[in-house]
Structure formats: structure tokens, C-alpha cells
Amino acid sequence: MTPAVAGRAAGRTRRRRTVLRHAVLIGWGAIIMFPIYWMIQTSFKDSGEWVTWPPNWLPQDPTLKNYEQVFTFDVQAAGVAREATEQPFNIWGSLLDSVLICSISSLIALFMGTFLAYAISRFNVGGSTFRHMVLLVRMIPPIVIAIPLLMYYAIMVPFATETLLDTRISLFDTRTGVSALYTTVTLPFVIWMMLSFIEEVPYTLEHAARLMGAGRIYTLRKIVLPLVASGMVVTFLFVFILSWGEFLLALTLTHPDVSTLPVLLNKYQSASEGRLYGPQAAIGTVITVPVVIMGILIQKHLVKGFSFGMMRR
Amino acid sequence: MTALSGVEIRARNGPFARLGAWLSQERVFRWIPFVLVEGTFILVIIIPFLLTIYISFLRWRANRPFEQAYLSGFRNYEAVLSDTGFWAALGRTFYFAGFAVVFELVIGFLLAMLVHRVVRGRRIYITVFLIPMMVVPVVVGYNFSMIYIDHGPLNQLLLPLTSILGIDPRIRWLSDPLAAQWAIILADVWQWTSLTFLIFLSGFSALPPQLINAARVMGASRWQTFWWVELPLLKPVIVIAVVVRSMEALKLFDPVVLLTFGGPGTSTQTVAYYLWEQVWQFNKFAFGAAASMLLLILFSTLIFTGIWLMMRERTRLDRERAS
Amino acid sequence: MAGIVLKDLVKEFGSFAAVKGINLEIRDGEFLILVGPSGCGKTTTLNMISGLVEPTGGDVVIGDRVVTHTEAGERGLGMVFQDLALFPHMTVFDNIAFGLRVKHVDPGEIRRRVEEAAEAMHIAPLLDKRPGECSGGEAQRVALARTIVTNPSVYLMDEPLSSLDAKLRVDMRTELKHLHEQLGGTFVYVTHDQAEAMTMADRIAVMNDGRIEQVGEPLEIYRRPASHFVAGFFGIPTMNFLDGTVEAAAGAIEFRGTGLAVPLDASVDAGLAGRGAVLGVRSEHVLVVDADTEGATPATVSLIEPLGDTTLLFFDHGGARRMVAKVDPDLPVAAGDAIHVALDTANLHLFDAGDGARLN
């Protein structure tokens, strides 16, 4: 073979390889997108089209009825309820619960976790293995803490407040209770992620500030926090997504007053009157879209950060 | 240049300033966040735990008043350990986790390897492949419940295959025991391959290119480079992926609730679901508490092994880097 | 204006002693350079002066105040860090103004003084930029401006030139020395670069393994190194060392190594005969001579490195270590040639083979 022919052959192999690679990747992309596509298109179908054989790949007669039903306060009064499949739920209460619980718990976790990460990074608080131990809390299966928490919230806290404060305060089925729990379970993530951001800030910046006479808190406020601000946004969004999707603990610790969005979706799923595929698809879409957007926003940082510093040199 | 001595340094007093000064002393300041976080852990996790340990020794059902409960030694633990349902659920959990994690690792690794080599369209692939991670697990369960219905799109897609094999095209994904088990594994693989993909991708992008170039220049083939250079360098990331995913897979709960409620029969009951049912359907709180403690011991052992593996890998790396 | 006194200063990190009890008096207005290899404790020592590291034992006195346990910010020092430590999220102006703002100086005064400092460091046009937009040399000047703006009496510098490229580093040396004369403050400067130390310092303190080996003026240290370590640390190329013993021979004493014997002068105590020793001689004191010169030793040239103004001649003389001589670039020799060399006996350094202390 002459070099030119060999080169052309190599080029062909390379091209074939590239085509094959893209074919595999596009194939997986299709698998990824399919359930999401199915949910979104179902959310625009009316009840007659939810289940047909063969299934309709796109809504024949696109409608916003599902969204109307989900977003209407009083389904009966507004007349958007369906005869056979009437449901008392609307999304507003759960939406408010989810937004409040997730943002408050993520904010508190963010601030506590950031300060602890700072202390771990700068003063080695808790020793060298502490940062690994922190992850332990996260690895405990939620079912194992669900039972104790239920009794704690429903029995022990009311009992304690009654004896100590003379008022009965229950954390069961309250936003406070769920928020406190979410703060705790997301803290390990905040600590772990913020550690990696804080360790990128050179110590000497703080030393310089201290030498110029700045106090601890002033240094933290003027030097460290501005430099890790973008990291804090990423971390906030990450734990927000975690809390937003949490199901088991919310299911355990709430009913009937408070219900987060996953719990609401589950109520539809287990409804006895027959499945409401359309409104469920609408709720699913409403739950999914904001977090997927948040996820795409922080994805660059995730790719960088998920080797846990094991590969960094 | 003028001397600073001429400038008055404004003195600040008052209780808040003094509190601030006390708090910003290093020996005090360093412990503030530690105390806050540990306090939260104690209040929200540790105290309930102590409570569970106590309850796990009681003879009590939640439908009776708490005052009637009495200590009963290890009877709950004996009940759990001799309960076939518990062992079956535990076995099933490992079975699901085992298959799911293997698929996730293999697919995630292959995808990361392919995407790492892609030049054009990389960002789009990454964006799309990471989406499942962000989707709320309950929504994933719901999505698959829709796809799996007998008249659903999956069976429609499989129509060519089922007609060749001559079987009923309406595969009852969620009501046949074996199909239901694989339905759950598939949903888990769909969602969490994105995480293994992410971990491996960050591993691939952290590979030092000069090492790979060096290997290529020395005449190593693609395959040799992969086997002798890239794979050993990726070992720590593989350990992480295995540890993280295994730990998560053992918690499997959400898709079970959304897809099958543990059924048909008990064929898809994972240990998390089984416990949840025991406590919330049958009010067996003390039984649940005892089972929780046993699970905690089991999982802690696994977690410690996992963390130990990760830390060992890390110290090995540090040592290699130092030398 | 203030001098600095370090008394029995000790710093231990766990079981590791980084600084093992040093005593040093830094005179008011002096440019003192702490030099040593990495890990010798020089930076730790500097940080104990600055207050960023609290000593395990001993005292730090600045001026007439004992500041051993005083907060770093209250010692009235200025410091330039190895990585410069400019705040990346602030403009150059805010960086320079930081120290004044912390002290609640009034805004008009801050502006006036920042501009004055920027003027002095020739960076006035950069005030609105961020450190990331400055070149290496400019960033260096910003760091210096930030230090001089509070007009401290003591300036601490931790390898401030290490981030610059070779050419700029040499220019900056001259400028720093000029700055020192202008400001008249006490400069304490840490570096591992012996050339930097030699060119800038009024006095040099050589550190090794947590201790000070020698304190003195640059030429004194170069000419009379107090120990084997100091001798090896200063000078390029590294001083030639020959292992051997001190022997009594015919009324005088001489150094005997493999392949050569060198007479020693009266500065060496005759009682040392029989002692294991290391003889040091700088390359410029190794002479290429005719075969019949007294003390000439035959040798073979192994490598030639022309430097332009001078040429380095590496040769083997039968001893364990290859030696180097600094010769006239016009000397007609080539690798492989047989030559004769002799040592300039007036410029020999004799060190104990055990503890490395100077013997002559």
C-alpha cells in the first residue's frame, strides 16, 4: 500500500468510528428523552387519548385542560372537573409548600454548611477524617431515620414542649418540621461541595487581610464570601434539586395539611377512582421543568466537581 | 508619605461590638459553625435515634396508647430476624441493586468514554445525558408507569419484536412478577446511569493528556493506551462510582411506590418498601424500629467499608503523588 | 522605625519542629534576607514575626514591644506574599485601600494616599483594573503599593519575586533595593534564591533545618562560610568539596584526599591532625597551571561550559567527585585534554566531616 492509500484508509476508519460513536450516543439520547417526551405530550392530551391502542404519538387534539384542572383552586366551581375522574387536589398548596420548604431549608443549610466548610478548611475543625464522616449522614438510608423521626415529631417533641413550655407544639405535618429535616440531610452535601470551592481560595488572601488589620468576620465578609459566591449559588441549586425531589421522608412526615409536590403526584397515582394520566403529566411537567433548567445551569460545575478531588493534581 | 499615627482609629464599644470581638477570637470563632451543625445533627438525627433504640425494645403498636407499651427485651429483634418477609425483601434489594448498579456502571462508563472522544456536539450530549439525574424520582416513577401500561408506548415499540417471537404484544410489565422486577430495574438504570456517566466523565476529563500522548508517541495502540494508561488512572473514580451508586441503590423506594406498590404479591418489595409498609400499613412501630436498627448496623458496615475503600484509594494516590 | 529581636524562637507542628530555637537581631532600617532551602523554616520564622503563626516558645520583639502573642493586624507590619495575595474581586484601588479602610481612615485621605502610593510605584493608570488584568510585573507593583500605603515601619516579604520570569526578577531586585533606600524601613525578606540574597541584602541569615547557620554581610558569607552547608549554598557553580583527612606532615599540616595533598596555613589548629575533613574551594580558586608548578595535580578535562565572560571547566583528578574550575574563555583546552591544576591555598575552606563546622 502506498502511504496515500493507507492514509485514506485510516481516514475512512476514523470517519466510520465517528459515525458509529454518534449513532450510539444519539440512541442513548433518544432513550433519555423518550419518557420525558411522553410525559409532556400526554399533558396536552384530553382524557380520551390518554390510553389508546395503538398509542397516539402526538396529541390529536391538543388541549390545556390538564393544566387548567391542576392550577384551578376550586375544581368543582370552575367547572373544569371531569365527570368520572373528579379529583379534589390542586397544585397550589403543594407548590407553595415545596417552594417554601426547599428554599428555606436549602438557604439555612447553605449558610451553616458554608461556615463549617470554612472552619474545616482553615482550622481543620473535627480532625482530618471529619469531612468523610460528614458524608455518613447522607449515606444512611432515609427509611432508617423515617421511623424515629415520625415518633420524634409526632410524640416526643409535643411531649417535651408541653412539659417545658406548657404548649403543645408538634413538628409532624408542618413545614418547619420538613424544612428542619431537609436542612439536616442536605448539610453534608453543602459541606462537601463548599469545601472544594473554599479550598480554591488561597490562604494568603486572608493572611494579607489579617495583616492589614481586618478582623475575622470582616475578612470572611469582604474576601472569602465574594470569592465563593458563585460556588454558593451552584451548591444552593444542587441541594434545592435534592430537596425538591425528596419523597420518602415527606411522605412519612406529612399528611394531610402539608404536602410537597412529589407527595401530591403520589396521591394522584394511588387514587382509587382510576388513573388521571393527563393531570399527572401536567404536574410532572411543572415539577420537572424548573429543576432541569437549574440542573443545566450548574452542570458545568458538576462535571468538574464530581471526581471528588481524587484526580486533581 | 505621611505616617499613619496621625490617623485616629475609631474606637467601637457597646455590647454587640464586644460580643463580636469575643466571637472573632480564633479559638472561639472556629467552633461556632461546628457547634451549630453538630447541634442540628444531634437535634434532628441523634435524639430520634436514641428514641428508636428505646422503642425497639418495647412491646407496642401505634394503634394502642403509648402508655400501655412495656419493655420486652430482644423480642422485636427476634421477630425481625425470624421474619421471612424481611429477609426476602433484603435479598430482593441486593438483587435489584446488583443488577441496576452493574448496568449503570457499564453503560455510564461506555457513554463517558464515547462522549470524551466526541469533538462536536459534546456539550449537547452532556446536557441531555445529565437530565435524568435532575428529574424528580417520583416523576420518573410516574413516567415509567405510563410507558409500561399494557396499551402503552413501550409495548407498541416492541411490537415488531413480539410479533416475530409470536407472543402477546401486551406484555403485562407491572403485573407479571418477573417483568415488574425488571421494570423497576430499568427505571433505576434510566435515571441513575446519568450519575455514573457524570462521575466517569469528570474522571476522563481529569486524565492528564500528556501521559496519553506520551503513550501514543511510544507506539501504544488505542486499546493498549486505554488498558495500561487510562484505566489504571481512572481506578479511583471507578471506586467512587461503585461506592456511591451501591449505597444509593440500597435505598430503592420511590419507583417501587409509584410503579408497583411492592406487587404483584411481594415480588418487588425492597427492604425500604417492606419496612414502610410494616410501619404505616400495619402500625408495627416497635417491629419497624428494631428492623431499622438492624438495617442501620448492616448499612453502616457497608458504608464504612465503602468510605474505607475511598480513603484508602485517596491515601494511595497521595503517597504516589508525594513520591 | 523599629528593629526586630527574635529570642529562642521555637515552632513545632505536632511532633515536627519547623524552627528549633533561633536568636536573631534585625537592626532598624536594615535589609535582612532569610535564605535557605525549602523546608528550612524560613517562612515559618517570617510568619512568626508577622503574627500569622504563633510560636511554640520564645519571643518576638518589634521595636520595644513584645508582640509574641499579638494579633497579626495589630503589629503595624506590611507584608508581600509569595503569590502576592491580591484580592481578585477588587480593583487595584480597592486592593491598595483595603488596609486603610480597615482602620477607618476617612475616604478623602484614603484617595490621596492610594494615589500617592500608586504614583510611587508607577501604577497610577492601573487603579481601575482588576489584578487579573495586570501583568506579572504590574501585579508585583500593586502588591508593593498595597504594602507601602499604610507606611509600616517593618516590611516582610515572602519570596515576592518567585512568580516573575527571570528577566523581570533581576530588574525587580534593583527596584526593591532602591525602594528600601527610599522608605528607610526595616525589610525582612525570605528567599531560597542565593543570588537574590547576595544582591539585595545588607545582611543575610542562612537557615537550614530550623536553625540559623550564619548571619553576616553577603561578601563575608561568600568569603568565609561558617559551615559546609553555607559554603555549598552560596555561589554558582557550587563550591568544590573534597573528602579527606587533616594530617601532620613535616612540621606543618596538610589536607590529604584521594589523588591530592594540599598544605594548610596556620589558621588550622595543629591539634586537628587525624580528623576527617572536607576541603572546599570555589571554582575561581582552582587554577590551571603548568606541570612543574608546585602542588600541581594532573587531571583530565571532561566537559567545557562556556558562559561568555568566563568558562567552566569540569575535570577529573582521580578523586571521588568531579571538580570544576572557572577559567579564561580563551584558554585552549578541549574535552579529553590532560591538564594540571592547583588550588589557591589562600582561599581554602576546611570543614569538619561530621558536623560541617568551619575549621580554619
GROMACS .gro file of N, CA and C in nm, chain C residues 31-149:
model
  357
  667PHE      N    1   1.809   4.583   5.562
  667PHE     CA    2   1.751   4.490   5.465
  667PHE      C    3   1.810   4.353   5.497
  668LEU      N    4   1.732   4.273   5.570
  668LEU     CA    5   1.783   4.143   5.610
  668LEU      C    6   1.714   4.034   5.529
  669ILE      N    7   1.794   3.942   5.477
  669ILE     CA    8   1.735   3.834   5.398
  669ILE      C    9   1.755   3.701   5.467
  670LEU      N   10   1.642   3.631   5.487
  670LEU     CA   11   1.646   3.495   5.541
  670LEU      C   12   1.652   3.402   5.422
  671VAL      N   13   1.758   3.324   5.413
  671VAL     CA   14   1.772   3.239   5.297
  671VAL      C   15   1.798   3.096   5.340
  672GLY      N   16   1.752   3.003   5.261
  672GLY     CA   17   1.774   2.862   5.293
  672GLY      C   18   1.695   2.776   5.198
  673PRO      N   19   1.721   2.646   5.198
  673PRO     CA   20   1.648   2.558   5.108
  673PRO      C   21   1.503   2.545   5.153
  674SER      N   22   1.415   2.492   5.068
  674SER     CA   23   1.275   2.479   5.108
  674SER      C   24   1.265   2.383   5.226
  675GLY      N   25   1.177   2.418   5.320
  675GLY     CA   26   1.161   2.336   5.438
  675GLY      C   27   1.259   2.367   5.549
  676CYS      N   28   1.336   2.476   5.536
  676CYS     CA   29   1.435   2.506   5.639
  676CYS      C   30   1.376   2.587   5.753
  677GLY      N   31   1.252   2.633   5.740
  677GLY     CA   32   1.188   2.707   5.848
  677GLY      C   33   1.190   2.857   5.829
  678LYS      N   34   1.237   2.903   5.714
  678LYS     CA   35   1.248   3.048   5.696
  678LYS      C   36   1.112   3.116   5.686
  679THR      N   37   1.019   3.052   5.615
  679THR     CA   38   0.887   3.111   5.604
  679THR      C   39   0.813   3.107   5.737
  680THR      N   40   0.830   2.997   5.810
  680THR     CA   41   0.769   2.988   5.942
  680THR      C   42   0.822   3.099   6.032
  681THR      N   43   0.952   3.123   6.024
  681THR     CA   44   1.011   3.231   6.104
  681THR      C   45   0.949   3.365   6.067
  682LEU      N   46   0.939   3.390   5.938
  682LEU     CA   47   0.879   3.516   5.892
  682LEU      C   48   0.736   3.528   5.942
  683ASN      N   49   0.662   3.416   5.935
  683ASN     CA   50   0.523   3.420   5.979
  683ASN      C   51   0.509   3.438   6.129
  684MET      N   52   0.612   3.399   6.203
  684MET     CA   53   0.606   3.427   6.347
  684MET      C   54   0.629   3.575   6.374
  685ILE      N   55   0.712   3.637   6.289
  685ILE     CA   56   0.729   3.782   6.302
  685ILE      C   57   0.599   3.853   6.264
  686SER      N   58   0.534   3.802   6.158
  686SER     CA   59   0.412   3.868   6.111
  686SER      C   60   0.293   3.843   6.203
  687GLY      N   61   0.297   3.732   6.278
  687GLY     CA   62   0.185   3.701   6.366
  687GLY      C   63   0.088   3.602   6.305
  688LEU      N   64   0.116   3.553   6.186
  688LEU     CA   65   0.028   3.455   6.123
  688LEU      C   66   0.049   3.317   6.183
  689VAL      N   67   0.166   3.297   6.243
  689VAL     CA   68   0.194   3.170   6.311
  689VAL      C   69   0.232   3.205   6.454
  690GLU      N   70   0.172   3.136   6.550
  690GLU     CA   71   0.203   3.164   6.689
  690GLU      C   72   0.317   3.074   6.734
  691PRO      N   73   0.424   3.132   6.790
  691PRO     CA   74   0.539   3.049   6.828
  691PRO      C   75   0.503   2.951   6.938
  692THR      N   76   0.572   2.837   6.939
  692THR     CA   77   0.556   2.741   7.048
  692THR      C   78   0.636   2.788   7.170
  693GLY      N   79   0.749   2.854   7.142
  693GLY     CA   80   0.829   2.904   7.252
  693GLY      C   81   0.912   3.023   7.205
  694GLY      N   82   0.963   3.100   7.300
  694GLY     CA   83   1.046   3.214   7.266
  694GLY      C   84   0.965   3.340   7.247
  695ASP      N   85   1.033   3.448   7.208
  695ASP     CA   86   0.967   3.577   7.199
  695ASP      C   87   1.002   3.649   7.070
  696VAL      N   88   0.907   3.732   7.026
  696VAL     CA   89   0.931   3.822   6.914
  696VAL      C   90   0.917   3.964   6.968
  697VAL      N   91   1.019   4.046   6.945
  697VAL     CA   92   1.012   4.184   6.990
  697VAL      C   93   1.024   4.273   6.866
  698ILE      N   94   0.926   4.361   6.849
  698ILE     CA   95   0.935   4.457   6.739
  698ILE      C   96   0.941   4.596   6.802
  699GLY      N   97   1.046   4.669   6.768
  699GLY     CA   98   1.067   4.798   6.834
  699GLY      C   99   1.091   4.771   6.981
  700ASP      N  100   1.008   4.829   7.070
  700ASP     CA  101   1.027   4.798   7.211
  700ASP      C  102   0.908   4.720   7.266
  701ARG      N  103   0.826   4.663   7.173
  701ARG     CA  104   0.709   4.587   7.219
  701ARG      C  105   0.733   4.437   7.202
  702VAL      N  106   0.699   4.360   7.305
  702VAL     CA  107   0.699   4.215   7.289
  702VAL      C  108   0.566   4.179   7.223
  703VAL      N  109   0.572   4.124   7.102
  703VAL     CA  110   0.448   4.101   7.028
  703VAL      C  111   0.421   3.953   7.005
  704THR      N  112   0.489   3.868   7.081
  704THR     CA  113   0.479   3.724   7.058
  704THR      C  114   0.336   3.676   7.037
  705HIS      N  115   0.244   3.726   7.118
  705HIS     CA  116   0.107   3.676   7.108
  705HIS      C  117   0.009   3.783   7.062
  706THR      N  118   0.061   3.888   6.999
  706THR     CA  119  -0.026   3.994   6.949
  706THR      C  120  -0.085   3.954   6.814
  707GLU      N  121  -0.212   3.991   6.791
  707GLU     CA  122  -0.277   3.966   6.662
  707GLU      C  123  -0.193   4.026   6.548
  708ALA      N  124  -0.194   3.956   6.436
  708ALA     CA  125  -0.113   4.000   6.322
  708ALA      C  126  -0.144   4.144   6.282
  709GLY      N  127  -0.272   4.178   6.283
  709GLY     CA  128  -0.313   4.309   6.234
  709GLY      C  129  -0.271   4.423   6.325
  710GLU      N  130  -0.233   4.390   6.449
  710GLU     CA  131  -0.200   4.497   6.543
  710GLU      C  132  -0.050   4.519   6.557
  711ARG      N  133   0.028   4.458   6.469
  711ARG     CA  134   0.172   4.472   6.483
  711ARG      C  135   0.228   4.584   6.396
  712GLY      N  136   0.143   4.642   6.311
  712GLY     CA  137   0.187   4.752   6.227
  712GLY      C  138   0.291   4.712   6.124
  713LEU      N  139   0.268   4.596   6.060
  713LEU     CA  140   0.364   4.548   5.962
  713LEU      C  141   0.304   4.557   5.823
  714GLY      N  142   0.391   4.554   5.723
  714GLY     CA  143   0.344   4.537   5.586
  714GLY      C  144   0.403   4.409   5.534
  715MET      N  145   0.325   4.337   5.452
  715MET     CA  146   0.380   4.210   5.405
  715MET      C  147   0.345   4.189   5.257
  716VAL      N  148   0.441   4.137   5.184
  716VAL     CA  149   0.417   4.096   5.045
  716VAL      C  150   0.431   3.945   5.041
  717PHE      N  151   0.330   3.880   4.984
  717PHE     CA  152   0.327   3.734   4.987
  717PHE      C  153   0.384   3.673   4.860
  718GLN      N  154   0.416   3.546   4.872
  718GLN     CA  155   0.473   3.473   4.760
  718GLN      C  156   0.385   3.481   4.635
  719ASP      N  157   0.252   3.455   4.655
  719ASP     CA  158   0.162   3.463   4.540
  719ASP      C  159   0.099   3.602   4.531
  720LEU      N  160   0.157   3.696   4.601
  720LEU     CA  161   0.115   3.836   4.606
  720LEU      C  162  -0.014   3.860   4.684
  721ALA      N  163  -0.106   3.759   4.681
  721ALA     CA  164  -0.230   3.768   4.758
  721ALA      C  165  -0.309   3.895   4.728
  722LEU      N  166  -0.316   3.931   4.602
  722LEU     CA  167  -0.404   4.043   4.566
  722LEU      C  168  -0.547   3.990   4.563
  723PHE      N  169  -0.641   4.071   4.610
  723PHE     CA  170  -0.781   4.026   4.613
  723PHE      C  171  -0.838   4.031   4.472
  724PRO      N  172  -0.868   3.916   4.413
  724PRO     CA  173  -0.904   3.914   4.271
  724PRO      C  174  -1.036   3.984   4.240
  725HIS      N  175  -1.123   3.997   4.340
  725HIS     CA  176  -1.255   4.054   4.312
  725HIS      C  177  -1.259   4.204   4.335
  726MET      N  178  -1.146   4.264   4.370
  726MET     CA  179  -1.143   4.408   4.395
  726MET      C  180  -1.054   4.474   4.290
  727THR      N  181  -1.083   4.603   4.267
  727THR     CA  182  -0.996   4.677   4.175
  727THR      C  183  -0.862   4.703   4.243
  728VAL      N  184  -0.766   4.745   4.164
  728VAL     CA  185  -0.635   4.777   4.219
  728VAL      C  186  -0.650   4.885   4.328
  729PHE      N  187  -0.736   4.983   4.301
  729PHE     CA  188  -0.757   5.089   4.400
  729PHE      C  189  -0.806   5.029   4.532
  730ASP      N  190  -0.908   4.942   4.524
  730ASP     CA  191  -0.964   4.884   4.647
  730ASP      C  192  -0.862   4.795   4.717
  731ASN      N  193  -0.780   4.727   4.638
  731ASN     CA  194  -0.675   4.646   4.697
  731ASN      C  195  -0.581   4.732   4.781
  732ILE      N  196  -0.538   4.843   4.722
  732ILE     CA  197  -0.442   4.928   4.793
  732ILE      C  198  -0.510   4.994   4.913
  733ALA      N  199  -0.639   5.027   4.896
  733ALA     CA  200  -0.709   5.100   5.002
  733ALA      C  201  -0.751   5.009   5.118
  734PHE      N  202  -0.746   4.877   5.097
  734PHE     CA  203  -0.801   4.784   5.197
  734PHE      C  204  -0.752   4.813   5.339
  735GLY      N  205  -0.620   4.821   5.352
  735GLY     CA  206  -0.560   4.839   5.485
  735GLY      C  207  -0.606   4.969   5.552
  736LEU      N  208  -0.628   5.071   5.469
  736LEU     CA  209  -0.672   5.199   5.526
  736LEU      C  210  -0.819   5.194   5.565
  737ARG      N  211  -0.898   5.126   5.482
  737ARG     CA  212  -1.042   5.116   5.512
  737ARG      C  213  -1.064   5.039   5.640
  738VAL      N  214  -0.985   4.933   5.659
  738VAL     CA  215  -0.998   4.854   5.781
  738VAL      C  216  -0.976   4.943   5.902
  739LYS      N  217  -0.887   5.039   5.888
  739LYS     CA  218  -0.856   5.126   6.001
  739LYS      C  219  -0.946   5.249   6.004
  740HIS      N  220  -1.051   5.249   5.922
  740HIS     CA  221  -1.149   5.358   5.920
  740HIS      C  222  -1.088   5.494   5.892
  741VAL      N  223  -0.991   5.497   5.805
  741VAL     CA  224  -0.935   5.624   5.762
  741VAL      C  225  -1.040   5.693   5.675
  742ASP      N  226  -1.043   5.826   5.680
  742ASP     CA  227  -1.155   5.890   5.610
  742ASP      C  228  -1.133   5.888   5.459
  743PRO      N  229  -1.242   5.879   5.380
  743PRO     CA  230  -1.234   5.848   5.237
  743PRO      C  231  -1.143   5.942   5.156
  744GLY      N  232  -1.148   6.071   5.186
  744GLY     CA  233  -1.064   6.165   5.113
  744GLY      C  234  -0.916   6.135   5.134
  745GLU      N  235  -0.883   6.109   5.259
  745GLU     CA  236  -0.747   6.074   5.295
  745GLU      C  237  -0.704   5.945   5.224
  746ILE      N  238  -0.797   5.847   5.220
  746ILE     CA  239  -0.767   5.720   5.153
  746ILE      C  240  -0.731   5.745   5.007
  747ARG      N  241  -0.817   5.823   4.939
  747ARG     CA  242  -0.792   5.851   4.797
  747ARG      C  243  -0.656   5.914   4.777
  748ARG      N  244  -0.626   6.014   4.861
  748ARG     CA  245  -0.500   6.086   4.847
  748ARG      C  246  -0.381   5.991   4.863
  749ARG      N  247  -0.391   5.906   4.967
  749ARG     CA  248  -0.275   5.820   4.995
  749ARG      C  249  -0.261   5.706   4.896
  750VAL      N  250  -0.375   5.652   4.850
  750VAL     CA  251  -0.367   5.545   4.749
  750VAL      C  252  -0.303   5.600   4.623
  751GLU      N  253  -0.346   5.722   4.584
  751GLU     CA  254  -0.289   5.779   4.462
  751GLU      C  255  -0.140   5.806   4.477
  752GLU      N  256  -0.103   5.850   4.597
  752GLU     CA  257   0.038   5.876   4.623
  752GLU      C  258   0.121   5.747   4.610
  753ALA      N  259   0.067   5.640   4.670
  753ALA     CA  260   0.140   5.512   4.665
  753ALA      C  261   0.146   5.460   4.523
  754ALA      N  262   0.035   5.474   4.449
  754ALA     CA  263   0.031   5.426   4.311
  754ALA      C  264   0.132   5.505   4.227
  755GLU      N  265   0.138   5.635   4.254
  755GLU     CA  266   0.234   5.721   4.184
  755GLU      C  267   0.376   5.671   4.211
  756ALA      N  268   0.403   5.643   4.338
  756ALA     CA  269   0.537   5.600   4.377
  756ALA      C  270   0.575   5.469   4.309
  757MET      N  271   0.478   5.382   4.287
  757MET     CA  272   0.509   5.253   4.224
  757MET      C  273   0.482   5.254   4.074
  758HIS      N  274   0.451   5.371   4.018
  758HIS     CA  275   0.426   5.385   3.874
  758HIS      C  276   0.311   5.300   3.825
  759ILE      N  277   0.204   5.291   3.902
  759ILE     CA  278   0.090   5.211   3.857
  759ILE      C  279  -0.037   5.294   3.856
  760ALA      N  280  -0.025   5.426   3.856
  760ALA     CA  281  -0.143   5.512   3.859
  760ALA      C  282  -0.246   5.478   3.751
  761PRO      N  283  -0.207   5.442   3.629
  761PRO     CA  284  -0.309   5.413   3.527
  761PRO      C  285  -0.385   5.284   3.551
  762LEU      N  286  -0.337   5.202   3.646
  762LEU     CA  287  -0.400   5.071   3.665
  762LEU      C  288  -0.511   5.072   3.769
  763LEU      N  289  -0.532   5.185   3.836
  763LEU     CA  290  -0.614   5.185   3.957
  763LEU      C  291  -0.753   5.125   3.938
  764ASP      N  292  -0.811   5.136   3.817
  764ASP     CA  293  -0.946   5.085   3.798
  764ASP      C  294  -0.950   4.942   3.746
  765LYS      N  295  -0.832   4.886   3.719
  765LYS     CA  296  -0.830   4.749   3.669
  765LYS      C  297  -0.839   4.651   3.785
  766ARG      N  298  -0.860   4.524   3.748
  766ARG     CA  299  -0.854   4.420   3.849
  766ARG      C  300  -0.719   4.350   3.839
  767PRO      N  301  -0.676   4.287   3.950
  767PRO     CA  302  -0.544   4.223   3.948
  767PRO      C  303  -0.529   4.124   3.833
  768GLY      N  304  -0.638   4.056   3.796
  768GLY     CA  305  -0.630   3.958   3.688
  768GLY      C  306  -0.593   4.020   3.555
  769GLU      N  307  -0.615   4.152   3.541
  769GLU     CA  308  -0.585   4.219   3.414
  769GLU      C  309  -0.445   4.277   3.412
  770CYS      N  310  -0.371   4.262   3.523
  770CYS     CA  311  -0.237   4.319   3.530
  770CYS      C  312  -0.135   4.214   3.488
  771SER      N  313  -0.024   4.260   3.434
  771SER     CA  314   0.084   4.167   3.404
  771SER      C  315   0.157   4.130   3.533
  772GLY      N  316   0.246   4.034   3.523
  772GLY     CA  317   0.318   3.988   3.643
  772GLY      C  318   0.389   4.102   3.713
  773GLY      N  319   0.460   4.185   3.635
  773GLY     CA  320   0.535   4.295   3.694
  773GLY      C  321   0.443   4.398   3.757
  774GLU      N  322   0.331   4.426   3.687
  774GLU     CA  323   0.236   4.523   3.740
  774GLU      C  324   0.175   4.475   3.871
  775ALA      N  325   0.137   4.346   3.873
  775ALA     CA  326   0.077   4.290   3.995
  775ALA      C  327   0.176   4.303   4.110
  776GLN      N  328   0.302   4.279   4.079
  776GLN     CA  329   0.407   4.293   4.179
  776GLN      C  330   0.408   4.433   4.239
  777ARG      N  331   0.397   4.533   4.150
  777ARG     CA  332   0.397   4.672   4.198
  777ARG      C  333   0.273   4.703   4.278
  778VAL      N  334   0.159   4.645   4.237
  778VAL     CA  335   0.036   4.668   4.313
  778VAL      C  336   0.054   4.614   4.455
  779ALA      N  337   0.111   4.494   4.463
  779ALA     CA  338   0.131   4.434   4.595
  779ALA      C  339   0.221   4.523   4.681
  780LEU      N  340   0.323   4.579   4.619
  780LEU     CA  341   0.414   4.667   4.694
  780LEU      C  342   0.342   4.796   4.735
  781ALA      N  343   0.262   4.851   4.643
  781ALA     CA  344   0.188   4.973   4.674
  781ALA      C  345   0.094   4.949   4.790
  782ARG      N  346   0.029   4.831   4.790
  782ARG     CA  347  -0.064   4.799   4.897
  782ARG      C  348   0.009   4.794   5.031
  783THR      N  349   0.135   4.753   5.026
  783THR     CA  350   0.211   4.743   5.149
  783THR      C  351   0.259   4.880   5.197
  784ILE      N  352   0.306   4.964   5.103
  784ILE     CA  353   0.364   5.091   5.149
  784ILE      C  354   0.258   5.194   5.186
  785VAL      N  355   0.133   5.172   5.143
  785VAL     CA  356   0.032   5.275   5.163
  785VAL      C  357   0.002   5.297   5.312
   0.00000   0.00000   0.00000
